[in-house]
GROMACS .gro file of C-alpha atoms in nm:
model
  512
    1MET     CA    1 -14.125 -16.482  -9.017
    2ASN     CA    2 -13.880 -16.731  -9.175
    3GLU     CA    3 -13.916 -16.623  -9.530
    4ASN     CA    4 -13.668 -16.868  -9.650
    5LEU     CA    5 -13.633 -17.206  -9.502
    6THR     CA    6 -13.318 -17.406  -9.578
    7ILE     CA    7 -13.468 -17.690  -9.762
    8ALA     CA    8 -13.286 -17.889 -10.026
    9LEU     CA    9 -13.507 -18.124 -10.224
   10ASP     CA   10 -13.371 -18.431 -10.414
   11PRO     CA   11 -13.609 -18.546 -10.681
   12SER     CA   12 -13.401 -18.864 -10.742
   13SER     CA   13 -13.393 -18.969 -10.389
   14GLY     CA   14 -13.693 -19.200 -10.414
   15ILE     CA   15 -13.873 -19.014 -10.129
   16SER     CA   16 -14.166 -18.790 -10.232
   17LEU     CA   17 -14.119 -18.414 -10.244
   18GLN     CA   18 -14.395 -18.373  -9.985
   19ALA     CA   19 -14.220 -18.608  -9.736
   20GLN     CA   20 -13.888 -18.426  -9.789
   21ILE     CA   21 -14.050 -18.084  -9.714
   22ARG     CA   22 -14.202 -18.240  -9.388
   23GLN     CA   23 -13.864 -18.402  -9.300
   24SER     CA   24 -13.671 -18.083  -9.350
   25ILE     CA   25 -13.916 -17.872  -9.138
   26VAL     CA   26 -13.909 -18.122  -8.860
   27GLU     CA   27 -13.534 -18.107  -8.864
   28LEU     CA   28 -13.547 -17.734  -8.850
   29ILE     CA   29 -13.783 -17.743  -8.539
   30LEU     CA   30 -13.566 -18.018  -8.355
   31ASN     CA   31 -13.244 -17.829  -8.401
   32HIS     CA   32 -13.401 -17.496  -8.302
   33SER     CA   33 -13.349 -17.321  -8.631
   34ILE     CA   34 -13.724 -17.228  -8.605
   35LEU     CA   35 -13.890 -17.179  -8.276
   36PRO     CA   36 -14.239 -17.214  -8.122
   37GLY     CA   37 -14.442 -16.933  -8.255
   38ASP     CA   38 -14.236 -16.871  -8.553
   39LYS     CA   39 -14.428 -16.811  -8.859
   40LEU     CA   40 -14.363 -17.015  -9.178
   41PRO     CA   41 -14.358 -16.890  -9.526
   42SER     CA   42 -14.688 -16.907  -9.707
   43SER     CA   43 -14.759 -17.204  -9.909
   44ARG     CA   44 -14.741 -16.988 -10.230
   45MET     CA   45 -14.402 -16.832 -10.119
   46LEU     CA   46 -14.246 -17.178 -10.019
   47SER     CA   47 -14.368 -17.341 -10.352
   48GLN     CA   48 -14.215 -17.070 -10.552
   49GLN     CA   49 -13.885 -17.106 -10.353
   50LEU     CA   50 -13.875 -17.479 -10.392
   51LYS     CA   51 -14.022 -17.477 -10.753
   52VAL     CA   52 -14.281 -17.733 -10.662
   53SER     CA   53 -14.660 -17.740 -10.658
   54ARG     CA   54 -14.822 -17.536 -10.412
   55ASN     CA   55 -15.049 -17.836 -10.317
   56THR     CA   56 -14.745 -18.029 -10.232
   57VAL     CA   57 -14.649 -17.752  -9.966
   58ILE     CA   58 -15.011 -17.745  -9.848
   59PHE     CA   59 -15.027 -18.112  -9.793
   60ALA     CA   60 -14.686 -18.117  -9.618
   61TYR     CA   61 -14.805 -17.842  -9.382
   62GLN     CA   62 -15.116 -18.015  -9.304
   63ALA     CA   63 -14.947 -18.339  -9.229
   64LEU     CA   64 -14.732 -18.131  -8.984
   65VAL     CA   65 -15.044 -17.991  -8.829
   66ASP     CA   66 -15.174 -18.348  -8.776
   67THR     CA   67 -14.866 -18.454  -8.591
   68GLY     CA   68 -14.851 -18.145  -8.371
   69TYR     CA   69 -14.544 -17.983  -8.524
   70LEU     CA   70 -14.745 -17.684  -8.663
   71GLN     CA   71 -15.063 -17.511  -8.607
   72PRO     CA   72 -15.277 -17.298  -8.837
   73ARG     CA   73 -15.330 -16.936  -8.720
   74GLU     CA   74 -15.605 -16.727  -8.857
   75ARG     CA   75 -15.484 -16.471  -9.113
   76SER     CA   76 -15.134 -16.571  -9.044
   77GLY     CA   77 -15.085 -16.909  -9.212
   78TYR     CA   78 -14.877 -17.155  -9.018
   79VAL     CA   79 -14.670 -17.113  -8.702
   80VAL     CA   80 -14.466 -17.366  -8.516
   81SER     CA   81 -14.674 -17.521  -8.241
   82ASP     CA   82 -14.607 -17.401  -7.876
   83ASP     CA   83 -14.595 -17.770  -7.767
   84ALA     CA   84 -14.417 -17.896  -8.078
   85PRO     CA   85 -14.207 -18.209  -7.992
   86THR     CA   86 -13.846 -18.073  -7.966
   87THR     CA   87 -13.508 -18.172  -7.821
   88ARG     CA   88 -13.332 -17.932  -7.590
   89LEU     CA   89 -13.015 -17.904  -7.379
   90VAL     CA   90 -13.053 -17.830  -7.004
   91ASP     CA   91 -12.798 -17.782  -6.722
   92THR     CA   92 -12.791 -18.007  -6.436
   93PRO     CA   93 -12.564 -17.994  -6.133
   94GLY     CA   94 -12.223 -18.116  -6.228
   95ALA     CA   95 -12.294 -18.206  -6.604
   96GLN     CA   96 -12.477 -18.114  -6.911
   97GLN     CA   97 -12.748 -18.368  -6.969
   98LEU     CA   98 -12.988 -18.419  -7.249
   99ASP     CA   99 -13.352 -18.369  -7.184
  100HIS     CA  100 -13.569 -18.538  -7.451
  101GLN     CA  101 -13.940 -18.446  -7.508
  102LEU     CA  102 -13.925 -18.724  -7.776
  103GLY     CA  103 -13.786 -18.983  -7.542
  104ASP     CA  104 -13.419 -19.071  -7.441
  105ASP     CA  105 -13.375 -19.296  -7.741
  106GLN     CA  106 -13.476 -19.041  -8.010
  107LEU     CA  107 -13.187 -18.794  -7.997
  108GLY     CA  108 -13.071 -18.694  -8.341
  109ASP     CA  109 -12.701 -18.717  -8.431
  110HIS     CA  110 -12.725 -18.362  -8.530
  111LEU     CA  111 -12.746 -18.244  -8.181
  112ASN     CA  112 -12.388 -18.201  -8.063
  113PRO     CA  113 -12.239 -18.515  -8.174
  114ALA     CA  114 -11.905 -18.469  -8.001
  115ARG     CA  115 -12.080 -18.432  -7.659
  116GLN     CA  116 -12.306 -18.738  -7.751
  117ASP     CA  117 -11.997 -18.960  -7.826
  118ASP     CA  118 -11.847 -18.851  -7.499
  119SER     CA  119 -12.137 -18.947  -7.295
  120VAL     CA  120 -12.164 -19.287  -7.473
  121ASN     CA  121 -11.802 -19.392  -7.466
  122GLY     CA  122 -11.690 -19.231  -7.150
  123LYS     CA  123 -11.373 -19.362  -6.996
  124ILE     CA  124 -11.469 -19.724  -6.952
  125ASP     CA  125 -11.259 -20.005  -7.098
  126TRP     CA  126 -11.543 -20.212  -7.249
  127ASN     CA  127 -11.319 -20.477  -7.344
  128THR     CA  128 -11.269 -20.563  -6.984
  129LYS     CA  129 -11.642 -20.579  -6.920
  130LEU     CA  130 -11.737 -20.801  -7.202
  131VAL     CA  131 -11.821 -21.165  -7.099
  132GLN     CA  132 -11.808 -21.270  -7.478
  133SER     CA  133 -11.636 -21.146  -7.771
  134CYS     CA  134 -11.805 -21.154  -8.119
  135SER     CA  135 -11.502 -21.054  -8.306
  136TYR     CA  136 -11.464 -21.403  -8.457
  137ILE     CA  137 -11.770 -21.358  -8.662
  138ARG     CA  138 -11.706 -21.339  -9.027
  139PRO     CA  139 -12.032 -21.253  -9.230
  140VAL     CA  140 -12.045 -21.225  -9.605
  141GLN     CA  141 -11.995 -20.854  -9.672
  142LYS     CA  142 -12.289 -20.692  -9.867
  143PRO     CA  143 -12.232 -20.315  -9.946
  144VAL     CA  144 -12.545 -20.124  -9.840
  145ASN     CA  145 -12.507 -19.907 -10.151
  146TRP     CA  146 -12.483 -20.198 -10.398
  147ARG     CA  147 -12.748 -20.018 -10.625
  148GLU     CA  148 -12.485 -19.753 -10.706
  149TYR     CA  149 -12.286 -20.011 -10.889
  150ARG     CA  150 -12.364 -20.081 -11.246
  151TYR     CA  151 -12.281 -20.465 -11.238
  152PRO     CA  152 -12.405 -20.598 -10.896
  153PHE     CA  153 -12.346 -20.981 -10.888
  154VAL     CA  154 -12.439 -20.967 -10.524
  155TYR     CA  155 -12.641 -21.252 -10.357
  156GLY     CA  156 -12.967 -21.223 -10.174
  157GLN     CA  157 -13.060 -20.875 -10.302
  158VAL     CA  158 -13.374 -20.818 -10.513
  159ASP     CA  159 -13.418 -20.630 -10.841
  160ASP     CA  160 -13.669 -20.365 -10.767
  161GLU     CA  161 -13.823 -20.379 -11.100
  162LEU     CA  162 -13.934 -20.736 -11.041
  163PHE     CA  163 -14.119 -20.671 -10.706
  164SER     CA  164 -14.500 -20.609 -10.691
  165HIS     CA  165 -14.484 -20.258 -10.518
  166SER     CA  166 -14.852 -20.173 -10.574
  167GLU     CA  167 -14.975 -20.514 -10.462
  168TRP     CA  168 -14.771 -20.513 -10.145
  169ARG     CA  169 -14.885 -20.163 -10.072
  170ASP     CA  170 -15.238 -20.276 -10.102
  171CYS     CA  171 -15.186 -20.575  -9.877
  172ALA     CA  172 -15.019 -20.339  -9.611
  173ARG     CA  173 -15.319 -20.114  -9.628
  174GLN     CA  174 -15.550 -20.404  -9.573
  175ALA     CA  175 -15.343 -20.536  -9.296
  176LEU     CA  176 -15.379 -20.179  -9.136
  177GLY     CA  177 -15.767 -20.175  -9.185
  178MET     CA  178 -15.999 -20.173  -8.893
  179ARG     CA  179 -16.088 -20.550  -8.944
  180ASN     CA  180 -15.738 -20.639  -8.886
  181PHE     CA  181 -15.620 -20.360  -8.670
  182SER     CA  182 -15.672 -20.528  -8.317
  183THR     CA  183 -15.487 -20.842  -8.439
  184MET     CA  184 -15.220 -20.666  -8.605
  185VAL     CA  185 -15.123 -20.411  -8.339
  186GLY     CA  186 -15.166 -20.648  -8.049
  187ASP     CA  187 -14.907 -20.834  -7.851
  188PHE     CA  188 -14.911 -21.192  -8.006
  189GLY     CA  189 -14.709 -21.310  -7.701
  190GLN     CA  190 -14.576 -21.662  -7.803
  191HIS     CA  191 -14.819 -21.680  -8.094
  192ASP     CA  192 -14.811 -21.621  -8.469
  193ASP     CA  193 -15.048 -21.477  -8.723
  194PRO     CA  194 -15.283 -21.760  -8.786
  195MET     CA  195 -15.364 -21.653  -9.138
  196LEU     CA  196 -14.995 -21.672  -9.221
  197VAL     CA  197 -14.953 -22.002  -9.047
  198ASN     CA  198 -15.247 -22.158  -9.231
  199TYR     CA  199 -15.096 -22.069  -9.559
  200ILE     CA  200 -14.776 -22.202  -9.474
  201CYS     CA  201 -14.948 -22.523  -9.381
  202SER     CA  202 -15.178 -22.537  -9.687
  203ARG     CA  203 -14.950 -22.401  -9.963
  204SER     CA  204 -14.587 -22.366  -9.885
  205LEU     CA  205 -14.508 -22.700  -9.718
  206PRO     CA  206 -14.716 -22.930  -9.958
  207ARG     CA  207 -14.487 -22.793 -10.248
  208ARG     CA  208 -14.185 -22.954 -10.063
  209GLY     CA  209 -14.392 -23.276  -9.985
  210ILE     CA  210 -14.423 -23.190  -9.612
  211LYS     CA  211 -14.731 -23.231  -9.407
  212ALA     CA  212 -14.762 -23.037  -9.083
  213ARG     CA  213 -15.014 -22.893  -8.841
  214PRO     CA  214 -15.000 -22.540  -8.720
  215GLU     CA  215 -14.873 -22.655  -8.377
  216GLN     CA  216 -14.565 -22.781  -8.565
  217ILE     CA  217 -14.465 -22.455  -8.714
  218LEU     CA  218 -14.304 -22.138  -8.565
  219VAL     CA  219 -14.262 -21.817  -8.759
  220THR     CA  220 -13.918 -21.664  -8.721
  221LEU     CA  221 -13.722 -21.355  -8.836
  222GLY     CA  222 -13.582 -21.524  -9.139
  223ALA     CA  223 -13.425 -21.858  -9.155
  224GLN     CA  224 -13.114 -21.757  -8.974
  225ASN     CA  225 -13.336 -21.694  -8.667
  226ALA     CA  226 -13.456 -22.037  -8.674
  227LEU     CA  227 -13.105 -22.176  -8.703
  228TYR     CA  228 -13.013 -21.969  -8.402
  229LEU     CA  229 -13.303 -22.103  -8.206
  230VAL     CA  230 -13.233 -22.453  -8.286
  231ALA     CA  231 -12.853 -22.423  -8.174
  232GLN     CA  232 -12.954 -22.263  -7.864
  233LEU     CA  233 -13.186 -22.556  -7.777
  234LEU     CA  234 -12.990 -22.858  -7.905
  235VAL     CA  235 -12.614 -22.765  -7.890
  236ASP     CA  236 -12.384 -22.708  -7.616
  237ALA     CA  237 -12.011 -22.775  -7.543
  238SER     CA  238 -12.079 -23.146  -7.498
  239LYS     CA  239 -12.240 -23.196  -7.845
  240HIS     CA  240 -12.062 -23.276  -8.159
  241VAL     CA  241 -12.201 -23.106  -8.478
  242VAL     CA  242 -12.154 -23.192  -8.852
  243ILE     CA  243 -12.180 -22.927  -9.115
  244GLU     CA  244 -12.083 -22.889  -9.482
  245SER     CA  245 -11.779 -22.765  -9.640
  246PRO     CA  246 -11.796 -22.499  -9.778
  247PHE     CA  247 -12.062 -22.392  -9.550
  248TYR     CA  248 -12.308 -22.080  -9.466
  249PRO     CA  249 -12.076 -21.846  -9.281
  250ASP     CA  250 -12.340 -21.728  -9.031
  251LEU     CA  251 -12.436 -22.094  -8.940
  252ARG     CA  252 -12.074 -22.163  -8.843
  253ASP     CA  253 -12.063 -21.866  -8.630
  254ILE     CA  254 -12.381 -21.939  -8.453
  255LEU     CA  255 -12.268 -22.291  -8.382
  256LEU     CA  256 -11.930 -22.155  -8.249
  257GLN     CA  257 -12.121 -21.989  -7.974
  258ARG     CA  258 -12.229 -22.311  -7.852
  259THR     CA  259 -11.961 -22.558  -7.917
  260GLN     CA  260 -11.607 -22.600  -8.062
  261SER     CA  261 -11.685 -22.960  -8.158
  262ILE     CA  262 -11.760 -22.895  -8.518
  263THR     CA  263 -11.666 -23.117  -8.815
  264ALA     CA  264 -11.713 -22.981  -9.152
  265LEU     CA  265 -11.757 -23.271  -9.430
  266PRO     CA  266 -11.686 -23.173  -9.798
  267VAL     CA  267 -11.944 -23.163 -10.052
  268ASP     CA  268 -11.942 -23.270 -10.421
  269SER     CA  269 -12.182 -23.267 -10.710
  270GLY     CA  270 -12.392 -23.518 -10.519
  271GLY     CA  271 -12.414 -23.290 -10.197
  272LEU     CA  272 -12.272 -23.393  -9.857
  273ILE     CA  273 -12.005 -23.651  -9.871
  274LEU     CA  274 -12.127 -23.897  -9.596
  275ASP     CA  275 -11.856 -24.027  -9.349
  276GLU     CA  276 -12.017 -24.277  -9.120
  277GLU     CA  277 -11.722 -24.267  -8.883
  278VAL     CA  278 -11.783 -23.902  -8.805
  279LEU     CA  279 -12.147 -23.929  -8.822
  280ARG     CA  280 -12.178 -24.205  -8.583
  281HIS     CA  281 -12.020 -23.972  -8.311
  282ALA     CA  282 -12.202 -23.662  -8.393
  283ASP     CA  283 -12.532 -23.530  -8.230
  284SER     CA  284 -12.665 -23.330  -8.516
  285VAL     CA  285 -12.608 -23.236  -8.881
  286PHE     CA  286 -12.688 -22.904  -9.033
  287ILE     CA  287 -12.732 -22.940  -9.415
  288THR     CA  288 -12.870 -22.761  -9.710
  289PRO     CA  289 -12.943 -23.080  -9.927
  290SER     CA  290 -13.167 -22.917 -10.192
  291HIS     CA  291 -12.939 -22.630 -10.279
  292GLN     CA  292 -12.613 -22.653 -10.099
  293CYS     CA  293 -12.485 -22.311  -9.978
  294PRO     CA  294 -12.287 -22.179 -10.160
  295THR     CA  295 -12.197 -22.460 -10.431
  296THR     CA  296 -12.564 -22.490 -10.516
  297HIS     CA  297 -12.521 -22.867 -10.560
  298THR     CA  298 -12.841 -23.093 -10.482
  299MET     CA  299 -12.792 -23.386 -10.248
  300SER     CA  300 -12.861 -23.720 -10.454
  301PRO     CA  301 -13.156 -23.933 -10.364
  302SER     CA  302 -12.927 -24.230 -10.267
  303ARG     CA  303 -12.746 -24.007 -10.015
  304ARG     CA  304 -13.051 -23.870  -9.857
  305ARG     CA  305 -13.182 -24.209  -9.795
  306GLN     CA  306 -12.844 -24.323  -9.670
  307LEU     CA  307 -12.832 -24.011  -9.434
  308LEU     CA  308 -13.172 -24.094  -9.290
  309ASP     CA  309 -13.077 -24.449  -9.237
  310MET     CA  310 -12.755 -24.330  -9.051
  311ALA     CA  311 -12.959 -24.071  -8.838
  312ALA     CA  312 -13.198 -24.352  -8.727
  313GLN     CA  313 -12.908 -24.586  -8.660
  314HIS     CA  314 -12.701 -24.331  -8.460
  315ASP     CA  315 -12.982 -24.126  -8.309
  316LEU     CA  316 -12.869 -23.822  -8.509
  317LEU     CA  317 -13.070 -23.501  -8.568
  318ILE     CA  318 -13.087 -23.338  -8.887
  319ILE     CA  319 -13.143 -22.979  -8.941
  320GLU     CA  320 -13.251 -22.895  -9.301
  321ASP     CA  321 -13.207 -22.538  -9.424
  322ASP     CA  322 -13.431 -22.509  -9.745
  323TYR     CA  323 -13.366 -22.144  -9.796
  324GLU     CA  324 -13.419 -22.127 -10.172
  325PHE     CA  325 -13.676 -22.371 -10.263
  326GLU     CA  326 -13.900 -22.149 -10.465
  327MET     CA  327 -13.639 -22.060 -10.731
  328ASN     CA  328 -13.695 -22.363 -10.939
  329PHE     CA  329 -13.724 -22.265 -11.309
  330LEU     CA  330 -13.555 -22.539 -11.487
  331GLU     CA  331 -13.705 -22.845 -11.334
  332SER     CA  332 -13.906 -22.950 -11.037
  333PRO     CA  333 -13.680 -22.934 -10.723
  334THR     CA  334 -13.621 -23.265 -10.533
  335PRO     CA  335 -13.864 -23.298 -10.246
  336ALA     CA  336 -13.740 -23.194  -9.909
  337LEU     CA  337 -13.553 -23.433  -9.684
  338LYS     CA  338 -13.822 -23.364  -9.425
  339ALA     CA  339 -14.080 -23.521  -9.672
  340GLN     CA  340 -13.892 -23.844  -9.632
  341ASP     CA  341 -13.869 -23.834  -9.248
  342THR     CA  342 -14.071 -24.084  -9.060
  343ASP     CA  343 -13.909 -24.051  -8.719
  344GLY     CA  344 -13.968 -23.674  -8.677
  345ARG     CA  345 -13.585 -23.624  -8.642
  346VAL     CA  346 -13.562 -23.367  -8.922
  347ILE     CA  347 -13.607 -23.001  -8.831
  348TYR     CA  348 -13.704 -22.805  -9.137
  349VAL     CA  349 -13.624 -22.440  -9.184
  350GLY     CA  350 -13.771 -22.226  -9.457
  351SER     CA  351 -13.725 -21.865  -9.580
  352LEU     CA  352 -13.989 -21.628  -9.704
  353SER     CA  353 -13.748 -21.349  -9.734
  354LYS     CA  354 -13.561 -21.508 -10.044
  355SER     CA  355 -13.885 -21.522 -10.246
  356VAL     CA  356 -14.042 -21.195 -10.142
  357PHE     CA  357 -13.775 -20.955 -10.052
  358PRO     CA  358 -13.470 -20.980  -9.804
  359GLY     CA  359 -13.563 -20.679  -9.578
  360LEU     CA  360 -13.896 -20.871  -9.500
  361ARG     CA  361 -13.701 -21.099  -9.251
  362LEU     CA  362 -13.954 -21.366  -9.218
  363GLY     CA  363 -13.902 -21.738  -9.212
  364TYR     CA  364 -14.022 -22.045  -9.039
  365MET     CA  365 -13.927 -22.383  -8.877
  366VAL     CA  366 -14.109 -22.705  -8.869
  367ALA     CA  367 -14.040 -22.952  -8.610
  368PRO     CA  368 -14.241 -23.192  -8.363
  369GLU     CA  369 -14.474 -23.001  -8.138
  370GLY     CA  370 -14.278 -23.031  -7.821
  371LEU     CA  371 -13.958 -22.872  -7.975
  372ILE     CA  372 -14.174 -22.590  -8.133
  373GLN     CA  373 -14.314 -22.519  -7.786
  374GLN     CA  374 -13.957 -22.475  -7.651
  375ALA     CA  375 -13.839 -22.277  -7.946
  376ARG     CA  376 -14.144 -22.058  -7.912
  377ALA     CA  377 -14.084 -21.990  -7.542
  378LEU     CA  378 -13.696 -21.905  -7.631
  379ARG     CA  379 -13.815 -21.683  -7.912
  380HIS     CA  380 -14.044 -21.488  -7.661
  381LEU     CA  381 -13.749 -21.402  -7.444
  382ILE     CA  382 -13.540 -21.282  -7.747
  383LEU     CA  383 -13.792 -21.079  -7.947
  384ARG     CA  384 -14.150 -21.213  -7.851
  385HIS     CA  385 -14.269 -21.244  -8.192
  386PRO     CA  386 -14.195 -21.119  -8.541
  387PRO     CA  387 -14.384 -20.803  -8.627
  388GLY     CA  388 -14.758 -20.842  -8.659
  389HIS     CA  389 -14.806 -20.611  -8.948
  390ALA     CA  390 -14.531 -20.778  -9.151
  391GLN     CA  391 -14.699 -21.132  -9.087
  392ARG     CA  392 -15.039 -21.000  -9.190
  393THR     CA  393 -14.928 -20.816  -9.493
  394LEU     CA  394 -14.758 -21.121  -9.615
  395ALA     CA  395 -15.057 -21.340  -9.540
  396TYR     CA  396 -15.261 -21.114  -9.765
  397PHE     CA  397 -14.998 -21.122 -10.029
  398MET     CA  398 -15.012 -21.503 -10.032
  399ALA     CA  399 -15.381 -21.529  -9.991
  400LEU     CA  400 -15.465 -21.296 -10.283
  401GLY     CA  401 -15.238 -21.469 -10.521
  402HIS     CA  402 -14.957 -21.202 -10.537
  403TYR     CA  403 -14.692 -21.444 -10.395
  404ASP     CA  404 -14.749 -21.700 -10.662
  405ALA     CA  405 -14.755 -21.426 -10.935
  406GLN     CA  406 -14.413 -21.292 -10.787
  407ILE     CA  407 -14.259 -21.635 -10.796
  408ARG     CA  408 -14.372 -21.683 -11.150
  409ARG     CA  409 -14.238 -21.344 -11.252
  410LEU     CA  410 -13.895 -21.412 -11.083
  411ARG     CA  411 -13.862 -21.763 -11.231
  412ARG     CA  412 -13.908 -21.621 -11.590
  413HIS     CA  413 -13.653 -21.345 -11.541
  414LEU     CA  414 -13.401 -21.544 -11.355
  415ALA     CA  415 -13.407 -21.817 -11.619
  416GLU     CA  416 -13.311 -21.573 -11.885
  417ARG     CA  417 -13.049 -21.410 -11.657
  418ARG     CA  418 -12.894 -21.747 -11.577
  419ARG     CA  419 -12.865 -21.827 -11.952
  420VAL     CA  420 -12.697 -21.510 -12.030
  421LEU     CA  421 -12.470 -21.531 -11.742
  422GLN     CA  422 -12.368 -21.890 -11.830
  423THR     CA  423 -12.285 -21.793 -12.195
  424ALA     CA  424 -12.072 -21.491 -12.085
  425ILE     CA  425 -11.882 -21.702 -11.834
  426ASP     CA  426 -11.819 -21.971 -12.086
  427ALA     CA  427 -11.713 -21.731 -12.348
  428GLU     CA  428 -11.438 -21.595 -12.128
  429GLY     CA  429 -11.287 -21.933 -12.055
  430LEU     CA  430 -11.118 -21.820 -11.726
  431PHE     CA  431 -11.375 -21.986 -11.476
  432SER     CA  432 -11.517 -22.304 -11.394
  433HIS     CA  433 -11.855 -22.297 -11.216
  434SER     CA  434 -12.146 -22.490 -11.069
  435ALA     CA  435 -12.521 -22.403 -11.035
  436ALA     CA  436 -12.835 -22.564 -10.913
  437HIS     CA  437 -12.980 -22.794 -11.179
  438PHE     CA  438 -13.321 -22.677 -11.105
  439GLY     CA  439 -13.249 -22.292 -11.100
  440GLY     CA  440 -13.156 -22.088 -10.795
  441THR     CA  441 -13.003 -21.740 -10.811
  442SER     CA  442 -12.628 -21.787 -10.813
  443PHE     CA  443 -12.316 -21.946 -10.965
  444TRP     CA  444 -12.035 -22.099 -10.744
  445VAL     CA  445 -11.726 -22.000 -10.930
  446SER     CA  446 -11.357 -22.119 -10.914
  447GLY     CA  447 -11.074 -21.940 -11.083
  448PRO     CA  448 -10.712 -22.035 -11.147
  449ASP     CA  449 -10.503 -22.160 -10.847
  450TRP     CA  450 -10.308 -21.831 -10.834
  451LEU     CA  451 -10.615 -21.621 -10.795
  452ASP     CA  452 -10.703 -21.438 -10.472
  453SER     CA  453 -11.088 -21.353 -10.508
  454ARG     CA  454 -11.055 -21.104 -10.236
  455ILE     CA  455 -10.813 -20.886 -10.426
  456LEU     CA  456 -11.021 -20.962 -10.745
  457ALA     CA  457 -11.346 -20.831 -10.555
  458GLU     CA  458 -11.145 -20.506 -10.458
  459ARG     CA  459 -11.031 -20.463 -10.828
  460ALA     CA  460 -11.354 -20.527 -10.992
  461MET     CA  461 -11.534 -20.280 -10.753
  462GLN     CA  462 -11.330 -20.002 -10.880
  463ASP     CA  463 -11.474 -20.085 -11.226
  464GLY     CA  464 -11.843 -20.108 -11.110
  465VAL     CA  465 -11.844 -20.484 -11.059
  466LEU     CA  466 -11.958 -20.647 -10.736
  467ILE     CA  467 -11.895 -21.019 -10.642
  468GLU     CA  468 -11.872 -21.199 -10.318
  469ALA     CA  469 -11.514 -21.347 -10.235
  470GLY     CA  470 -11.542 -21.722 -10.137
  471ASP     CA  471 -11.288 -21.733  -9.848
  472VAL     CA  472 -11.561 -21.670  -9.578
  473PHE     CA  473 -11.737 -21.994  -9.667
  474PHE     CA  474 -11.450 -22.205  -9.556
  475ASP     CA  475 -11.252 -22.248  -9.224
  476ARG     CA  476 -11.012 -21.949  -9.177
  477ASP     CA  477 -10.703 -22.150  -9.155
  478THR     CA  478 -10.765 -22.382  -9.462
  479SER     CA  479 -10.972 -22.140  -9.685
  480PRO     CA  480 -10.875 -22.174 -10.072
  481LEU     CA  481 -10.884 -21.813 -10.203
  482ASN     CA  482 -10.979 -21.881 -10.567
  483TYR     CA  483 -11.352 -21.928 -10.523
  484PHE     CA  484 -11.629 -21.661 -10.534
  485ARG     CA  485 -11.998 -21.622 -10.580
  486LEU     CA  486 -12.183 -21.459 -10.872
  487SER     CA  487 -12.557 -21.385 -10.832
  488TYR     CA  488 -12.795 -21.279 -11.106
  489SER     CA  489 -13.100 -21.182 -10.880
  490ALA     CA  490 -13.017 -20.817 -10.869
  491ILE     CA  491 -12.848 -20.736 -11.216
  492SER     CA  492 -13.061 -20.674 -11.519
  493THR     CA  493 -12.990 -20.909 -11.803
  494ASP     CA  494 -12.857 -20.650 -12.045
  495ARG     CA  495 -12.577 -20.562 -11.808
  496ILE     CA  496 -12.448 -20.919 -11.739
  497PRO     CA  497 -12.226 -20.969 -12.052
  498GLU     CA  498 -12.041 -20.635 -11.993
  499GLY     CA  499 -12.019 -20.711 -11.617
  500ILE     CA  500 -11.856 -21.033 -11.677
  501ALA     CA  501 -11.630 -20.888 -11.943
  502ARG     CA  502 -11.506 -20.622 -11.683
  503LEU     CA  503 -11.459 -20.893 -11.420
  504ALA     CA  504 -11.248 -21.110 -11.654
  505ALA     CA  505 -11.040 -20.805 -11.756
  506SER     CA  506 -10.968 -20.739 -11.391
  507MET     CA  507 -10.868 -21.097 -11.332
  508ARG     CA  508 -10.623 -21.096 -11.637
  509LYS     CA  509 -10.451 -20.788 -11.489
  510LEU     CA  510 -10.386 -20.998 -11.168
  511LYS     CA  511 -10.225 -21.291 -11.345
  512PRO     CA  512  -9.875 -21.322 -11.226
   0.00000   0.00000   0.00000
């Protein structure tokens, strides 16, 4: 009997103690520290060893019985099942190979990592095998451990305290219920969850002044997936594309996979500055008119009308990325450009991840039915369809009113955070900034001409402050270095003043 299992529990990990016990025992079984037939400590003994409730251990053991790792034995407690899923090494002629009872793709890194690296990398020069390099891609860097920093002015992340955890769990349970099970677990093929699509038609799009039928909507893995599909279908080396400057870095990199003929037109407080000489020779323009990324400027009504007129005159397609339209807490946002489209030449892209949580990775595109059919077929080849459980859970979250309640809660807190952040920035007098007039979640900040925001970001990080350097939002060769982005979606109000004070102190130390 293994009287003492090597199990370390971390109460602060966010994972339940029961789950940590289960995970540890599975790990011990998989790496052969305990073998089939071995007896485990009694629930009383293990609970005393780990200093946890006996029921916690009992529930963990029972869960492992249900999954086949353990089996109860009369008057002997629990033992490792004879047929417990394991991973073992076997000899084969000429080489050591891995035989996986869990499947070839489920080998844990703890099993002979050196041997695993050798078998994966081998002696092949993969650079000579690649038909395309992605080394040019320059995404905005987002530290995975951003929560460990006390002053995270990081964009696109969510404050856990503002999210409706219990409501989301309830909706997820409903999505897993028997009434929805066959729909949720099935292969949608080229289709989407009709409940979610109907909500987008009846609630989300009307808020932006857009009328659409279900046949004109495609659910995507976030707005970026929609942009990728559009680029694949409408852009090639013969096409000339116009984007904004500064721009969304991932959009630029998506387009560079299709064409080198890309012109970036500058933006000002009225949005994209229209150059008819450039636009008359373009095939499409990708634009964020309601909340320009990253400057946050809103395109003026007169320029919107002018752009639509130019598009009609020069047969120009417009791809409108309306990624943050729900974050309006100062005033009502300007209606979407798509709402004024009478020719069907505006393709509308929306994000649901920004208003729920970024890890959800759900968005949608709205376009004429024929284009949606083509995009649906292409999506089918890439990923078939977004996960059914995520779609149905979100549909319930919306239908039961939790989504609207979440938006109201976010707007209330974001309004206060924005006010505090603007006051703190103005008090330092080191930066100038722009922010969406209707709300949003970030400030686009410019420092003195001598500032290199990349160095500032590194120095500030050492003091617990996270910011996003702005150079990736410009062409590599012409990038100004004194811009950066400050977001207030993930930082609590009480930490904002101190965070800005520390950022300003870091900047003053860099002054030549």
